[in-house]
């Protein structure tokens, strides 16, 4: 038994969460925990030391702000309140968020709230922003941890900066074992992509990062009919401070190359797989294929023909529904690296519903995007 892992569900679950909650309050080393989207690397959002250690552990640029996790609307109102406000003063959540909170909390949605002049949060949480991102996660372990620790929890995804987000406790251990106090193991995340980040303080309101709640779902809410999807400026060349600072950095990339095929392009042929393997004539090269809705599995004969050309194919289906593809995506990218794949060919999907978040991640991971049919 690895002392850093606590398994759930088990009779020890409650004890493990309580122990983690105590560490959150007292330790300056972050604690990893499951949410329904991805695993988070958590720290008491009101203390500088543990928050700084999150950035150090991930190798994350300090101008990229963290999301704060809460378990109640009361905790949200506390975040809106200046540190020197009278005890009984009350601050309201901006009305634009009410329909979203009613519908999607707890769940994979992060809202931007205005920061009070004197915030009780560590300034390292919000970096250079005048807002703070807040989310109420739906995972029972995340909620229990937040309730038991009774502090707002600052938590980015629990991966090394630039790598795919972790959707199992094992992924967290692979990236951050020596940098975490402990890892609460809640099994595989059911959503699999991160939360949708929305800014209701701008006009029109905007989605800064597509995620577990779809554009279509948000647009259906009163006040959000004209929501725009913020176009990222990955170059940073405009000189304007990016609205979603995290989006300008390289993301979600396995070490292997990624060729992303847009829908309606052809499945790579045996010849394509061989041609892109840049292998030596004598050593077997591993190539990855991740299929979704249209591509078919290689036949035994095709696999054998490729092996004769020193190309071994590691193949996997990500599923056909948006939910399934979201859930399996990051794990499959990590698996390609584990298997020593040099290049993975991925079948993209249409960018509606879950497809918007999936393709946002895949475009960032991709070294090449194939847009045209071969003919
Ligand atoms: O699902 C999730 O959101 C996961 C789980 C652990 O909750 N967390 C997560 O955190 O994905 P992270 O740090 O990996 O991504 C947060 C994103 C970044 O792109 C960051 O720039 C953006 O949210 N963000 C955070 N606070 C912001 C703010 N005040 N203004 C604009 N963007 C903000
Ligand atoms: Mg992240």
PDB file of N, CA and C and ligand atoms in Angstrom, residues 58 60 156-157 159 165 194 209 251-252, ligand 2:
ATOM      1  N   UNK A  58       3.714  22.371 -10.236  1.00  0.00           N
ATOM      2  CA  UNK A  58       3.289  22.171 -11.625  1.00  0.00           C
ATOM      3  C   UNK A  58       4.276  22.728 -12.642  1.00  0.00           C
ATOM      4  N   UNK A  60       4.132  25.962 -13.226  1.00  0.00           N
ATOM      5  CA  UNK A  60       3.138  26.806 -13.888  1.00  0.00           C
ATOM      6  C   UNK A  60       3.555  28.279 -13.857  1.00  0.00           C
ATOM      7  N   UNK A 156      -5.673  24.108  -9.501  1.00  0.00           N
ATOM      8  CA  UNK A 156      -5.597  23.868 -10.935  1.00  0.00           C
ATOM      9  C   UNK A 156      -5.648  22.364 -11.163  1.00  0.00           C
ATOM     10  N   UNK A 157      -5.621  21.951 -12.414  1.00  0.00           N
ATOM     11  CA  UNK A 157      -5.522  20.528 -12.711  1.00  0.00           C
ATOM     12  C   UNK A 157      -4.185  20.007 -12.173  1.00  0.00           C
ATOM     13  N   UNK A 159      -1.661  18.219 -12.986  1.00  0.00           N
ATOM     14  CA  UNK A 159      -0.664  17.701 -13.927  1.00  0.00           C
ATOM     15  C   UNK A 159       0.535  18.636 -13.947  1.00  0.00           C
ATOM     16  N   UNK A 165      -4.304  16.852 -18.723  1.00  0.00           N
ATOM     17  CA  UNK A 165      -4.813  16.855 -17.346  1.00  0.00           C
ATOM     18  C   UNK A 165      -5.024  15.424 -16.860  1.00  0.00           C
ATOM     19  N   UNK A 194     -11.876  19.634 -18.494  1.00  0.00           N
ATOM     20  CA  UNK A 194     -12.022  20.615 -17.434  1.00  0.00           C
ATOM     21  C   UNK A 194     -13.339  21.403 -17.536  1.00  0.00           C
ATOM     22  N   UNK A 209     -13.108  29.469 -21.718  1.00  0.00           N
ATOM     23  CA  UNK A 209     -12.575  28.131 -22.000  1.00  0.00           C
ATOM     24  C   UNK A 209     -13.747  27.178 -22.146  1.00  0.00           C
ATOM     25  N   UNK A 251      -0.383  23.366 -24.213  1.00  0.00           N
ATOM     26  CA  UNK A 251      -1.263  22.617 -23.340  1.00  0.00           C
ATOM     27  C   UNK A 251      -1.505  21.212 -23.833  1.00  0.00           C
ATOM     28  N   UNK A 252      -1.868  20.351 -22.923  1.00  0.00           N
ATOM     29  CA  UNK A 252      -2.487  19.064 -23.252  1.00  0.00           C
ATOM     30  C   UNK A 252      -1.653  18.183 -24.143  1.00  0.00           C
TER      31      UNK A 252
HETATM   32 MG1  LIG B   2      -4.814  22.837 -16.357  1.00  0.00          MG
END
